[in-house]
Short mmCIF file of C-alpha atoms and ligand atoms in Angstrom, two decimals:
data_model
loop_
_atom_site.label_atom_id
_atom_site.label_comp_id
_atom_site.label_asym_id
_atom_site.label_seq_id
_atom_site.Cartn_x
_atom_site.Cartn_y
_atom_site.Cartn_z
CA MET A 40 95.44 113.66 115.46
CA SER A 41 95.40 109.93 115.75
CA GLU A 42 97.43 107.05 114.51
CA GLU A 43 98.93 106.51 117.89
CA THR A 44 101.15 103.76 119.22
CA PRO A 45 99.75 102.25 122.37
CA ASP A 46 100.56 103.88 125.65
CA SER A 47 99.74 102.22 128.93
CA GLU A 48 96.62 104.36 129.49
CA GLU A 49 95.10 103.30 126.17
CA VAL A 50 95.85 99.65 126.79
CA GLN A 51 94.41 99.94 130.27
CA SER A 52 91.19 101.52 129.06
CA ALA A 53 90.77 98.95 126.25
CA LEU A 54 91.31 96.05 128.67
CA GLU A 55 88.90 97.53 131.22
CA TYR A 56 86.24 97.87 128.52
CA LEU A 57 86.73 94.21 127.56
CA GLU A 58 86.46 93.18 131.21
CA MET A 59 83.15 95.03 131.45
CA LEU A 60 81.80 93.19 128.39
CA LYS A 61 83.02 89.90 129.80
CA GLU A 62 81.19 90.53 133.07
CA GLY A 63 78.05 91.17 131.02
CA ASN A 64 78.48 87.65 129.53
CA MET A 65 79.11 89.03 126.05
CA PHE A 66 81.69 86.37 125.24
CA VAL A 67 79.96 83.21 126.38
CA GLY A 68 80.70 80.70 123.61
CA LYS A 69 82.85 83.32 121.85
CA GLU A 70 86.12 82.79 123.69
CA GLY A 71 88.12 82.99 120.45
CA MET A 72 86.76 86.46 119.84
CA LEU A 73 87.66 87.53 123.37
CA GLU A 74 91.17 86.22 122.86
CA GLN A 75 91.61 88.18 119.65
CA LEU A 76 90.17 91.37 121.13
CA THR A 77 92.48 91.03 124.14
CA ARG A 78 95.48 90.69 121.87
CA LEU A 79 94.44 93.82 119.94
CA ALA A 80 93.70 95.70 123.18
CA LYS A 81 97.25 95.01 124.31
CA GLN A 82 98.40 96.70 121.12
CA GLY A 83 96.28 99.71 122.04
CA VAL A 84 93.33 98.96 119.72
CA HIS A 85 90.09 99.63 121.58
CA PRO A 86 87.32 97.03 121.11
CA LEU A 87 84.98 99.81 119.98
CA GLU A 88 87.29 100.51 117.03
CA VAL A 89 87.12 96.84 116.05
CA PHE A 90 83.32 96.78 116.30
CA GLN A 91 83.11 99.91 114.21
CA SER A 92 85.30 98.51 111.44
CA MET A 93 83.12 95.38 111.35
CA ARG A 94 80.08 97.43 110.41
CA LYS A 95 79.05 97.26 106.76
CA PRO A 96 80.52 100.11 104.67
CA VAL A 97 78.11 103.02 104.42
CA GLN A 98 76.18 102.90 101.17
CA GLU A 99 76.12 106.13 99.21
CA GLU A 100 73.18 107.04 97.06
CA LYS A 101 74.35 107.06 93.44
CA MET A 102 74.16 110.19 91.32
CA PRO A 103 74.27 110.96 87.61
CA PRO A 104 77.90 111.50 86.51
CA VAL A 105 79.23 115.01 87.12
CA LEU A 106 82.25 114.58 84.83
CA SER A 107 82.37 114.03 81.07
CA SER A 108 85.35 111.70 81.59
CA PHE A 109 86.95 110.33 84.72
CA ASP A 110 90.45 111.60 84.11
CA MET A 111 92.37 114.85 84.33
CA GLU A 112 90.89 116.07 81.01
CA GLY A 113 87.44 115.58 82.52
CA ILE A 114 88.46 117.68 85.54
CA ALA A 115 89.93 120.45 83.37
CA ARG A 116 86.78 120.56 81.23
CA TYR A 117 84.64 120.66 84.36
CA ILE A 118 86.65 123.58 85.84
CA ALA A 119 86.30 125.69 82.69
CA ASP A 120 82.70 124.72 81.73
CA LYS A 121 81.33 125.05 85.22
CA GLY A 122 83.39 128.17 85.99
CA CYS A 123 84.69 126.77 89.28
CA LYS A 124 85.27 129.30 92.01
CA GLN A 125 85.32 127.27 95.19
CA VAL A 126 88.14 124.80 94.83
CA VAL A 127 89.38 123.12 98.00
CA VAL A 128 92.86 121.59 97.99
CA MET A 129 93.99 119.01 100.55
CA CYS A 130 97.66 118.16 100.62
CA GLY A 131 100.29 116.17 102.45
CA ALA A 132 103.98 115.46 102.61
CA GLY A 133 104.07 114.27 98.96
CA ILE A 134 103.88 117.85 97.66
CA SER A 135 107.14 118.67 99.45
CA THR A 136 109.27 115.62 98.66
CA SER A 137 110.64 117.24 95.49
CA ALA A 138 111.76 120.15 97.69
CA GLY A 139 113.98 117.66 99.52
CA ILE A 140 111.78 117.08 102.59
CA PRO A 141 111.11 113.36 103.06
CA ASP A 142 107.51 112.24 103.61
CA PHE A 143 106.55 109.82 106.39
CA ARG A 144 105.67 106.59 104.70
CA THR A 145 107.40 106.17 101.33
CA PRO A 146 109.37 102.93 101.79
CA GLY A 147 113.12 103.57 101.82
CA THR A 148 113.14 107.38 101.72
CA GLY A 149 110.30 108.24 104.14
CA LEU A 150 111.08 109.53 107.64
CA TYR A 151 109.69 106.42 109.32
CA ASP A 152 112.26 104.26 107.55
CA ASN A 153 115.09 106.60 108.48
CA LEU A 154 114.67 107.24 112.15
CA GLN A 155 116.80 104.32 113.40
CA ARG A 156 119.52 106.71 114.50
CA PHE A 157 117.14 108.05 117.16
CA ASN A 158 116.71 104.60 118.65
CA LEU A 159 112.94 104.94 118.89
CA PRO A 160 110.64 102.16 120.14
CA GLN A 161 108.54 102.82 117.01
CA ALA A 162 108.98 105.41 114.27
CA GLU A 163 105.77 107.24 115.20
CA SER A 164 107.09 107.84 118.74
CA ILE A 165 109.05 110.84 117.55
CA PHE A 166 105.73 112.71 117.16
CA GLU A 167 104.18 111.52 120.42
CA LEU A 168 103.85 113.74 123.44
CA ASN A 169 104.58 110.99 125.97
CA PHE A 170 107.79 110.06 124.24
CA PHE A 171 108.79 113.73 123.78
CA ARG A 172 108.35 114.37 127.52
CA LYS A 173 110.91 111.66 128.28
CA ASN A 174 113.22 111.96 125.25
CA PRO A 175 112.93 115.40 123.65
CA GLY A 176 116.36 115.19 121.98
CA ALA A 177 115.19 113.04 119.06
CA PHE A 178 112.38 115.37 118.02
CA TYR A 179 114.55 118.46 118.53
CA GLU A 180 117.20 117.09 116.19
CA LEU A 181 114.61 116.32 113.52
CA ALA A 182 113.00 119.74 113.99
CA ARG A 183 116.35 121.40 113.39
CA GLU A 184 116.69 119.57 110.07
CA MET A 185 113.13 120.34 108.95
CA TRP A 186 113.13 123.95 110.11
CA PRO A 187 111.50 126.23 107.50
CA GLY A 188 113.89 128.42 105.57
CA ASN A 189 116.01 125.53 104.39
CA PHE A 190 113.62 124.57 101.57
CA GLU A 191 111.97 126.14 98.52
CA PRO A 192 108.36 125.61 97.33
CA THR A 193 107.73 123.07 94.56
CA PRO A 194 105.66 123.50 91.36
CA ALA A 195 102.76 121.87 93.27
CA HIS A 196 102.89 124.65 95.89
CA TYR A 197 102.93 127.27 93.14
CA PHE A 198 99.98 125.54 91.51
CA VAL A 199 97.93 126.08 94.69
CA ARG A 200 99.05 129.71 94.62
CA LEU A 201 98.00 129.86 90.94
CA LEU A 202 94.49 128.64 91.80
CA ASN A 203 94.29 131.45 94.32
CA ASP A 204 95.57 134.11 91.94
CA LYS A 205 93.09 132.91 89.33
CA GLY A 206 90.40 133.62 91.91
CA ILE A 207 89.11 130.05 92.23
CA LEU A 208 90.66 128.75 95.46
CA LEU A 209 88.36 128.57 98.46
CA ARG A 210 90.94 127.05 100.83
CA CYS A 211 94.01 124.87 101.04
CA TYR A 212 94.07 122.33 103.90
CA SER A 213 97.62 121.15 104.47
CA GLN A 214 98.97 118.47 106.77
CA ASN A 215 102.44 119.80 106.17
CA ILE A 216 104.40 121.62 108.81
CA ASP A 217 106.94 123.13 106.42
CA SER A 218 105.00 126.37 105.64
CA LEU A 219 105.94 126.10 101.96
CA GLU A 220 102.41 127.08 100.88
CA ARG A 221 102.93 130.45 102.55
CA ARG A 222 106.44 130.73 101.14
CA ALA A 223 104.92 130.26 97.68
CA GLY A 224 102.80 133.31 98.40
CA LEU A 225 99.48 131.81 99.48
CA PRO A 226 97.71 134.34 101.73
CA ALA A 227 97.29 133.26 105.36
CA GLU A 228 93.47 133.28 105.17
CA LYS A 229 93.56 130.72 102.34
CA LEU A 230 95.59 128.20 104.30
CA VAL A 231 94.59 125.88 107.11
CA ALA A 232 97.77 124.38 108.54
CA ALA A 233 95.87 121.47 110.00
CA HIS A 234 98.84 119.96 111.83
CA GLY A 235 100.33 123.30 112.84
CA ASN A 236 103.75 124.57 111.81
CA PHE A 237 106.88 126.30 113.06
CA ASP A 238 105.27 129.76 113.27
CA GLU A 239 104.77 129.61 117.03
CA ALA A 240 106.04 127.69 120.04
CA HIS A 241 104.64 126.84 123.45
CA VAL A 242 105.55 125.21 126.75
CA ILE A 243 103.91 121.80 126.82
CA ASP A 244 101.49 120.83 129.58
CA THR A 245 100.65 124.42 130.52
CA GLU A 246 97.09 125.66 131.06
CA PRO A 247 96.60 128.44 130.10
CA GLU A 248 99.22 127.77 127.50
CA ILE A 249 102.51 129.61 127.85
CA LYS A 250 103.66 130.90 124.47
CA VAL A 251 107.31 131.20 123.54
CA ASP A 252 108.82 133.19 120.69
CA ILE A 253 109.69 130.65 117.99
CA ASN A 254 113.03 132.40 117.41
CA GLU A 255 113.94 131.74 121.03
CA LEU A 256 113.36 128.03 120.46
CA LYS A 257 115.35 128.12 117.21
CA ALA A 258 118.28 129.83 118.94
CA ALA A 259 118.18 127.24 121.75
CA LEU A 260 118.09 124.29 119.32
CA ASP A 261 121.03 125.71 117.40
CA LYS A 262 123.06 125.37 120.61
CA GLY A 263 122.15 121.66 120.86
CA GLU A 264 121.26 119.82 124.07
CA GLU A 265 122.73 122.49 126.32
CA GLY A 266 120.48 125.06 124.58
CA TRP A 267 117.16 123.23 124.89
CA ARG A 268 117.89 122.21 128.49
CA ALA A 269 118.56 125.85 129.40
CA LEU A 270 115.34 126.91 127.66
CA LYS A 271 113.39 124.24 129.54
CA ASP A 272 114.74 125.53 132.86
CA ALA A 273 114.02 129.14 131.93
CA LYS A 274 110.41 128.44 130.82
CA GLY A 275 109.53 125.84 133.44
CA GLY A 276 108.87 123.08 130.92
CA LEU A 277 109.77 121.67 127.53
CA VAL A 278 109.20 124.04 124.63
CA LYS A 279 107.82 122.65 121.37
CA PRO A 280 106.86 124.30 118.09
CA LYS A 281 103.09 124.38 117.62
CA ILE A 282 102.98 121.34 115.42
CA VAL A 283 100.31 118.80 116.26
CA PHE A 284 101.56 115.56 117.80
CA PHE A 285 99.60 112.31 117.82
CA GLY A 286 96.96 112.62 120.52
CA GLU A 287 96.84 116.45 120.36
CA GLU A 288 93.91 118.55 119.20
CA LEU A 289 94.02 120.15 115.76
CA PRO A 290 94.05 123.97 115.62
CA GLU A 291 90.77 125.77 116.31
CA ARG A 292 90.85 127.17 112.74
CA PHE A 293 90.54 123.64 111.32
CA ALA A 294 87.49 122.91 113.48
CA ARG A 295 85.86 126.24 112.62
CA LEU A 296 86.28 126.14 108.82
CA HIS A 297 86.33 122.61 107.44
CA ARG A 298 82.64 121.64 107.48
CA GLN A 299 81.47 124.81 105.78
CA ASP A 300 84.33 124.81 103.24
CA LEU A 301 83.79 121.22 102.17
CA ALA A 302 80.03 121.71 102.04
CA THR A 303 80.41 124.61 99.62
CA CYS A 304 83.34 123.48 97.48
CA ASP A 305 82.75 122.87 93.78
CA LEU A 306 85.89 120.75 93.33
CA LEU A 307 88.25 118.92 95.67
CA ILE A 308 91.87 118.30 94.69
CA VAL A 309 93.85 116.02 97.00
CA MET A 310 97.62 115.71 96.54
CA GLY A 311 100.58 113.85 98.01
CA THR A 312 99.00 112.15 100.98
CA SER A 313 98.40 108.59 102.12
CA LEU A 314 95.16 109.77 103.82
CA VAL A 315 95.66 107.68 106.91
CA VAL A 316 95.82 110.38 109.58
CA GLN A 317 92.48 111.35 111.09
CA PRO A 318 90.61 113.64 111.37
CA PHE A 319 92.29 115.19 108.32
CA ALA A 320 91.63 112.22 106.00
CA GLY A 321 87.92 112.42 106.81
CA LEU A 322 87.62 115.74 104.94
CA VAL A 323 87.46 113.79 101.66
CA GLY A 324 84.09 112.40 102.74
CA TYR A 325 82.71 115.82 103.67
CA ALA A 326 82.99 117.23 100.14
CA THR A 327 79.52 117.99 98.87
CA ARG A 328 78.13 115.12 96.77
CA THR A 329 78.05 117.09 93.53
CA ALA A 330 81.71 118.18 93.76
CA PRO A 331 84.16 116.14 91.69
CA ARG A 332 87.22 114.95 93.58
CA MET A 333 90.65 114.23 92.18
CA LEU A 334 93.58 112.52 93.88
CA ILE A 335 97.04 113.23 92.45
CA ASN A 336 99.40 110.78 94.12
CA ARG A 337 101.99 108.10 93.52
CA ASP A 338 99.61 105.53 94.90
CA ARG A 339 95.91 105.11 95.55
CA ALA A 340 94.67 106.36 98.89
CA GLY A 341 91.46 107.19 100.71
CA THR A 342 89.13 104.85 98.81
CA CYS A 343 85.65 104.22 100.16
CA ASP A 344 86.58 100.75 101.43
CA SER A 345 88.94 102.37 103.93
CA LEU A 346 87.44 105.84 104.41
CA LYS A 347 83.84 106.85 105.08
CA PHE A 348 82.47 108.36 101.83
CA GLY A 349 85.99 108.01 100.43
CA PHE A 350 87.04 108.00 96.75
CA ARG A 351 85.18 105.74 94.35
CA PHE A 352 87.58 105.97 91.37
CA HIS A 353 88.38 102.24 91.63
CA LEU A 354 84.73 101.33 91.06
CA GLU A 355 83.23 100.72 87.65
CA GLY A 356 80.36 102.41 85.80
CA GLU A 357 77.67 104.20 87.76
CA ASP A 358 79.36 103.36 91.07
CA ASN A 359 81.74 106.25 90.43
CA TRP A 360 80.05 109.48 89.45
CA ARG A 361 82.71 112.02 90.43
CA ASP A 362 86.16 110.72 91.37
CA VAL A 363 89.45 110.72 89.45
CA PHE A 364 92.77 109.16 90.34
CA HIS A 365 95.75 110.72 88.57
CA GLU A 366 98.67 108.44 89.29
CA GLY A 367 102.08 110.12 89.42
CA ASP A 368 104.07 112.93 90.96
CA CYS A 369 102.31 116.02 92.26
CA ASP A 370 104.50 118.42 90.29
CA ALA A 371 103.85 116.61 87.00
CA GLY A 372 100.11 116.31 87.75
CA CYS A 373 99.78 120.01 88.59
CA THR A 374 101.74 121.01 85.50
CA ALA A 375 99.53 118.79 83.33
CA LEU A 376 96.36 120.32 84.77
CA ALA A 377 97.70 123.86 84.30
CA GLU A 378 98.49 122.99 80.68
CA LEU A 379 95.00 121.60 80.04
CA LEU A 380 93.53 124.83 81.41
CA GLY A 381 95.90 126.96 79.30
CA TRP A 382 97.54 128.25 82.48
CA ASP A 383 100.95 126.62 82.03
CA LYS A 384 102.76 129.89 81.23
CA ASP A 385 101.29 131.52 84.35
CA LEU A 386 102.43 128.59 86.46
CA GLN A 387 105.91 128.70 84.98
CA ALA A 388 106.08 132.46 85.55
CA LEU A 389 105.23 131.97 89.24
CA ILE A 390 107.86 129.23 89.57
CA ASP A 391 110.56 131.23 87.76
CA SER A 392 109.88 134.41 89.73
CA LYS A 393 109.54 132.56 93.07
CA GLY A 394 106.01 133.86 93.36
CA GLN A 395 106.67 137.46 92.30
CA ALA A 396 104.88 137.28 88.92
CA SER A 397 101.29 138.46 88.63
CA VAL A 398 98.66 136.32 87.02
CA TYR A 399 95.39 137.16 85.26
CA ARG A 400 92.17 135.96 86.88
CA ALA A 401 90.29 133.05 85.33
CA PRO A 402 88.07 134.54 82.56
CA TRP A 403 84.84 133.63 84.39
CA VAL A 404 86.12 135.22 87.60
CA GLU A 405 87.21 138.36 85.79
CA ALA A 406 83.82 138.61 84.10
CA SER A 407 82.04 138.37 87.45
CA GLU A 408 84.34 140.96 89.04
CA THR A 409 83.89 143.71 86.45
P1 CNA B 269 102.66 110.18 104.12
O1 CNA B 269 101.86 109.25 104.93
O2 CNA B 269 104.13 110.04 104.17
O3 CNA B 269 102.15 110.02 102.62
C1 CNA B 269 102.73 110.67 101.55
C2 CNA B 269 102.04 110.22 100.28
O4 CNA B 269 102.51 111.00 99.22
C3 CNA B 269 102.29 108.77 99.92
O5 CNA B 269 101.10 108.21 99.41
C4 CNA B 269 103.36 108.85 98.82
O6 CNA B 269 103.28 107.80 97.87
C5 CNA B 269 102.97 110.15 98.16
N1 CNA B 269 104.07 110.87 97.54
C6 CNA B 269 105.31 111.08 98.01
N2 CNA B 269 105.99 111.88 97.18
C7 CNA B 269 105.16 112.17 96.16
C8 CNA B 269 105.25 112.97 95.00
N3 CNA B 269 106.36 113.66 94.71
N4 CNA B 269 104.19 113.05 94.17
C9 CNA B 269 103.04 112.36 94.45
N5 CNA B 269 102.89 111.59 95.53
C10 CNA B 269 103.93 111.51 96.39
O7 CNA B 269 102.33 111.70 104.46
P2 CNA B 269 100.91 112.36 104.79
O8 CNA B 269 101.08 113.79 104.49
O9 CNA B 269 99.80 111.63 104.18
O10 CNA B 269 100.84 112.12 106.36
C11 CNA B 269 100.46 113.11 107.21
C12 CNA B 269 101.60 113.56 108.12
C13 CNA B 269 102.88 113.77 107.39
C14 CNA B 269 101.32 114.91 108.67
O11 CNA B 269 101.09 114.82 110.04
C15 CNA B 269 102.55 115.80 108.41
O12 CNA B 269 102.84 116.63 109.47
C16 CNA B 269 103.61 114.84 108.17
N6 CNA B 269 104.80 115.25 107.40
C17 CNA B 269 104.91 116.50 106.90
C18 CNA B 269 106.04 116.85 106.19
C19 CNA B 269 106.16 118.24 105.66
O13 CNA B 269 105.71 119.19 106.29
N7 CNA B 269 106.72 118.40 104.47
C20 CNA B 269 107.06 115.91 105.97
C21 CNA B 269 106.89 114.62 106.50
C22 CNA B 269 105.76 114.30 107.22
#
């Protein structure tokens, strides 16, 4: 995934690219531009990224509206009238904050504002491979705190489970590494843990990859520095849970499924994410053009001025034919949608029983199954 802080290789490559353009006389009479690009390159921003962002936003062909109203009521009506069966959910750290797991970017409470104790050059460094190679202790301490088992699913997690039990969930794409979707009872085939999780561990920088039992890593981390150093010696390298760091590839499952899923979805629900980490954020733009999209979040994210084919809910009239922004907490938003669909008792039963309750299929799914 990418949202990296500059490392020397990136800076080097960006500066070399600029040098090449300079030799080709690209900056004659445009010295100011060269100066600015050099400054950005030193921060790790490649000139190609700058050129790309200068391009005009991609124009989308408008469509007749696919919602009767551009709010949650409109979405609920659409689900029932259309008989949705292929809902895709995308979620991020915001669906787990009410479980007690901080997100990354919420000012004050987010992880990035609370990592000073690790003495990091920048907050993001804690999830960077280069930094981990040199200073694994910081990540290991954080991993110990966030280790699954210490937290319970939230109503938003049970809502995703509810969509599945109703028979209308195609897939849930999660950026979260806390595995709470699975703990809420979502079957493995319905989840794409796009940034990995704590299910498996591996020795970094090994090809073919050396796998390590995750419980072995957990036991080592519980012993503190002595434990992870001993594990490193025993395995011939640092062991890390299979969560995706900045600069690492996303799991093969993400690559294999996302295009087809988004091309066939009949509704996209996005929850609790700032939509700034790529390639995950780009999924919003892959949703088929006739599928309504709803963002449930504390703040706006992923609009088309920042994301290719992103949300258009901030645009007026015919410029928005399918997008809804429901401002607020994920739990409240999910509960409101369940209520509008007449599924609030089912949702509550799942929450109260910690996922043990059984739920009737959506009427249109039941009718098609009998
Ligand atoms: P982020 O960038 O921190 O954004 C979170 C978004 O959710 C922000 O827009 C918040 O305003 C919003 N938000 C926070 N709490 C709520 C709430 N209760 N209801 C509604 N909105 C809320 O996190 P992203 O997920 O967008 O960033 C992707 C990173 C976060 C992934 O790589 C994850 O691995 C990583 N992460 C995961 C966890 C986890 O597994 N629980 C925790 C922290 C970070």
